[in-house]
C-alpha positions as YAML, in Angstrom:
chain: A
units: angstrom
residues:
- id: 1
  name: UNK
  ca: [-34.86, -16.36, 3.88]
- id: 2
  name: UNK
  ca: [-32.87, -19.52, 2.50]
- id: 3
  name: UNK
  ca: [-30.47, -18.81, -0.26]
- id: 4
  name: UNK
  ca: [-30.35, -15.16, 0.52]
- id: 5
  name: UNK
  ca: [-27.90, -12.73, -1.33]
- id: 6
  name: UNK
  ca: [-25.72, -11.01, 1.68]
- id: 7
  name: UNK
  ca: [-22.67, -10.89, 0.90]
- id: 8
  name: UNK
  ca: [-19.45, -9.43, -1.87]
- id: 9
  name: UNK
  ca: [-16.26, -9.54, -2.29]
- id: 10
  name: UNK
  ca: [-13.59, -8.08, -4.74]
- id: 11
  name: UNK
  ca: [-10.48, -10.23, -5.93]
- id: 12
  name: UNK
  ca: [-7.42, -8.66, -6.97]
- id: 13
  name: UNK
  ca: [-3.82, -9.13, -7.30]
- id: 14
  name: UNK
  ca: [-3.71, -5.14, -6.23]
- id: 15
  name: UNK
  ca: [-5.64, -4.70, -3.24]
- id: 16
  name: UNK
  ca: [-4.05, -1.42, -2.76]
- id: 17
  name: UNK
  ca: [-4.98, -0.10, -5.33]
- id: 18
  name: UNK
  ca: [-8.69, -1.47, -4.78]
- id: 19
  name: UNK
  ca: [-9.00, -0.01, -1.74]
- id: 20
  name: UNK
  ca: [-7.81, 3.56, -3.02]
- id: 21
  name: UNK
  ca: [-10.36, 3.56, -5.93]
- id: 22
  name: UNK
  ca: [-13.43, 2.22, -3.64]
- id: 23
  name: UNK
  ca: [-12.41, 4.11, -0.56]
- id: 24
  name: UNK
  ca: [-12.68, 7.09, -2.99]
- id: 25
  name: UNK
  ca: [-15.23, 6.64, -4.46]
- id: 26
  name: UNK
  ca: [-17.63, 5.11, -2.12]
- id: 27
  name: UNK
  ca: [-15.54, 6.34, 1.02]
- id: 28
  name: UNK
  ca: [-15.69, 2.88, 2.14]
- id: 29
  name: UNK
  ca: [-12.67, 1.99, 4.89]
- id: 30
  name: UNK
  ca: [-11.27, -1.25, 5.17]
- id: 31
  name: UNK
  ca: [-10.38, -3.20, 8.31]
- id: 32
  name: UNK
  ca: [-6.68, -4.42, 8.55]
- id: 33
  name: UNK
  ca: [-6.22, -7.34, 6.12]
- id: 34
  name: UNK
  ca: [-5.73, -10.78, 8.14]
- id: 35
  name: UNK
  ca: [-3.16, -13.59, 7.44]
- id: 36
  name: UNK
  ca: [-5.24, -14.96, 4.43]
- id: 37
  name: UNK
  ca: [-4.99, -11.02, 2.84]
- id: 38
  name: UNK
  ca: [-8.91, -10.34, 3.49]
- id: 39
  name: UNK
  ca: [-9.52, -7.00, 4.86]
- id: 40
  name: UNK
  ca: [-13.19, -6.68, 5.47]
- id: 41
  name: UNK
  ca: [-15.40, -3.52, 4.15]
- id: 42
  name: UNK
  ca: [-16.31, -0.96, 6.79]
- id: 43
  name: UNK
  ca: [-16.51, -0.54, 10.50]
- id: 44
  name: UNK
  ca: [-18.75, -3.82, 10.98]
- id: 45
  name: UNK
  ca: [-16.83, -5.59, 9.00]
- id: 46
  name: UNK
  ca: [-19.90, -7.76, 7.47]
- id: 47
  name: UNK
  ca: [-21.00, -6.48, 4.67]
- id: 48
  name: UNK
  ca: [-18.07, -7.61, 2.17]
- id: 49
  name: UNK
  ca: [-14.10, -7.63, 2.13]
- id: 50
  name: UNK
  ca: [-11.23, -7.35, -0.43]
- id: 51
  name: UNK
  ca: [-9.33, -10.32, -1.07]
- id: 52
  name: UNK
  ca: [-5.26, -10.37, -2.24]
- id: 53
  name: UNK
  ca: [-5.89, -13.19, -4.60]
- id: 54
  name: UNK
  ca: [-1.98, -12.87, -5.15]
- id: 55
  name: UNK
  ca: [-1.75, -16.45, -3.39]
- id: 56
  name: UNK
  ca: [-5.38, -17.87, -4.20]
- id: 57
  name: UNK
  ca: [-6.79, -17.10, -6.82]
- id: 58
  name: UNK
  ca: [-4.86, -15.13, -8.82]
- id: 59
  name: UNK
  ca: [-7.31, -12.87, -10.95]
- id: 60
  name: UNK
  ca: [-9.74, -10.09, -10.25]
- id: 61
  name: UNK
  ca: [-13.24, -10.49, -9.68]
- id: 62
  name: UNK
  ca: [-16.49, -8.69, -8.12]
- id: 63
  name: UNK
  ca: [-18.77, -11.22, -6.59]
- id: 64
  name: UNK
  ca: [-22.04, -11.70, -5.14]
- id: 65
  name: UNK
  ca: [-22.25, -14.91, -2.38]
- id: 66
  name: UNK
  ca: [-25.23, -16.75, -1.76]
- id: 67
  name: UNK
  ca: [-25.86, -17.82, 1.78]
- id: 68
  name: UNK
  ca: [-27.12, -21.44, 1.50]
- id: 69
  name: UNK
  ca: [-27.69, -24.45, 4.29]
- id: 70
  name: UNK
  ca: [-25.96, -27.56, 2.38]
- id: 71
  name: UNK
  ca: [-23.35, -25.98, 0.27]
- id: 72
  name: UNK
  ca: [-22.55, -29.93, -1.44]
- id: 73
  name: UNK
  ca: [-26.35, -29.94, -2.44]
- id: 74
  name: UNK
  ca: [-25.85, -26.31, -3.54]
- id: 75
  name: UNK
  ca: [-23.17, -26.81, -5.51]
- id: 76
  name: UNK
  ca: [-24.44, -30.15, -7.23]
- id: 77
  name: UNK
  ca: [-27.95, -28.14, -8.22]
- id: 78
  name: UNK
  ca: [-25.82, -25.38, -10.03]
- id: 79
  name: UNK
  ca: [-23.45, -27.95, -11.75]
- id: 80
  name: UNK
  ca: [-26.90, -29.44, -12.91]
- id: 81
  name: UNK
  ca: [-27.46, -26.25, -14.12]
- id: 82
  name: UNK
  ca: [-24.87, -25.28, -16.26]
- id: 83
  name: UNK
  ca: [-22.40, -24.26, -13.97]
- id: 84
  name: UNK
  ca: [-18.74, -24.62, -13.44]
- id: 85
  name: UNK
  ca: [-16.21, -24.40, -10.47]
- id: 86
  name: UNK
  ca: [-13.82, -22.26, -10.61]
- id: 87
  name: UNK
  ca: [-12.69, -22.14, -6.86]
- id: 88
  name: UNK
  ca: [-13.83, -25.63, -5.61]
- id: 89
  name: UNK
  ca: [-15.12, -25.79, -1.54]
- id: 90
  name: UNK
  ca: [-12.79, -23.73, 0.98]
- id: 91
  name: UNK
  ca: [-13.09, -24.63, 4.34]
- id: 92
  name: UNK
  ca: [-11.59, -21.92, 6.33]
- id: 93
  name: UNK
  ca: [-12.36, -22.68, 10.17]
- id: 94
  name: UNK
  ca: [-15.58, -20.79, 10.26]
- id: 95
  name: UNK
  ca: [-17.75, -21.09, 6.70]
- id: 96
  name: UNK
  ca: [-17.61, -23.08, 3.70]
- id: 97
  name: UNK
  ca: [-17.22, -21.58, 0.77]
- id: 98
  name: UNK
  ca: [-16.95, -21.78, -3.06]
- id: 99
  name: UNK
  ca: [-17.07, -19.49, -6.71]
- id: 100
  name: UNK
  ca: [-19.06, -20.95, -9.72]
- id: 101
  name: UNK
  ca: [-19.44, -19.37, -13.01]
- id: 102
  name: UNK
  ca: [-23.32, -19.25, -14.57]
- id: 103
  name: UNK
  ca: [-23.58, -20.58, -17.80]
- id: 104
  name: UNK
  ca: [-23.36, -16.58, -19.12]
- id: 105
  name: UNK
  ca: [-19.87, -16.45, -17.38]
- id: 106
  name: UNK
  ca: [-20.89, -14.41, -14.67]
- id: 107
  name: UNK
  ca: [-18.85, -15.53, -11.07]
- id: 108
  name: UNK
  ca: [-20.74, -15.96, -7.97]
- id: 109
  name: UNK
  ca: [-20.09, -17.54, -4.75]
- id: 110
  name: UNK
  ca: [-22.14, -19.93, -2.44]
- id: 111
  name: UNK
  ca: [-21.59, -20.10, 1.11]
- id: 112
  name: UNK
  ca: [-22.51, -21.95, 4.35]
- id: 113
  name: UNK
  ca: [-22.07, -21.56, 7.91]
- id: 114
  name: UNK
  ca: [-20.13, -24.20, 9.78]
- id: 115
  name: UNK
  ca: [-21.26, -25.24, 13.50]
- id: 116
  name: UNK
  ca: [-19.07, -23.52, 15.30]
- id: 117
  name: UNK
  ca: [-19.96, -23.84, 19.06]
...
């Protein structure tokens, strides 16, 4: 399904902290965090991740990504919409990605696959 909600991520300047309360209270583990400070969610390591936005960021968030094919096109349709960037497009080797707030203020992510042969 295009446009298809599948993945989350939490943004904090604490992700100790984070993980303690969600580990807790979900029992969710967490992966080892890589040299960006993203330590994915769980064994599979799909699902969603916790982010040390000490670097990037620099707030706290809980967001929802949208899987889409043409992330540019994406991102232009939502601007139309009321939108604004608040990350712009971050190209990290493997997906493109970006965070948008609705016109309610809610943050959400888009996100596209790269080619990656």
């Amino acid at each position: 399904m295009p446009n298809n909600v599948n993945y989350f991520e939490i943004g904090t300047t604490d992700p100790e902290a984070a993980k303690a309360f969600y580990g807790a209270t979900f029992g969710w583990t967490f992966g080892e965090p890589g040299p960006a400070g993203y330590a994915m969610v769980g064994d599979a390591g799909n699902g969603g991740g916790v982010w040390d936005t000490s670097d990037v960021g620099r707030g706290a968030w809980a967001i929802f990504y949208v899987e889409v094919d043409d992330i540019h096109t994406a991102l232009n349709d939502a601007i139309a919409n009321g939108a604004e960037t608040v990350l712009p497009t971050v190209d990290n080797g493997t997906i493109l990605f970006a965070h948008l707030n609705d016109p309610l203020g809610n943050r959400f992510g888009l996100w596209q696959r790269k080619n990656v042969a």
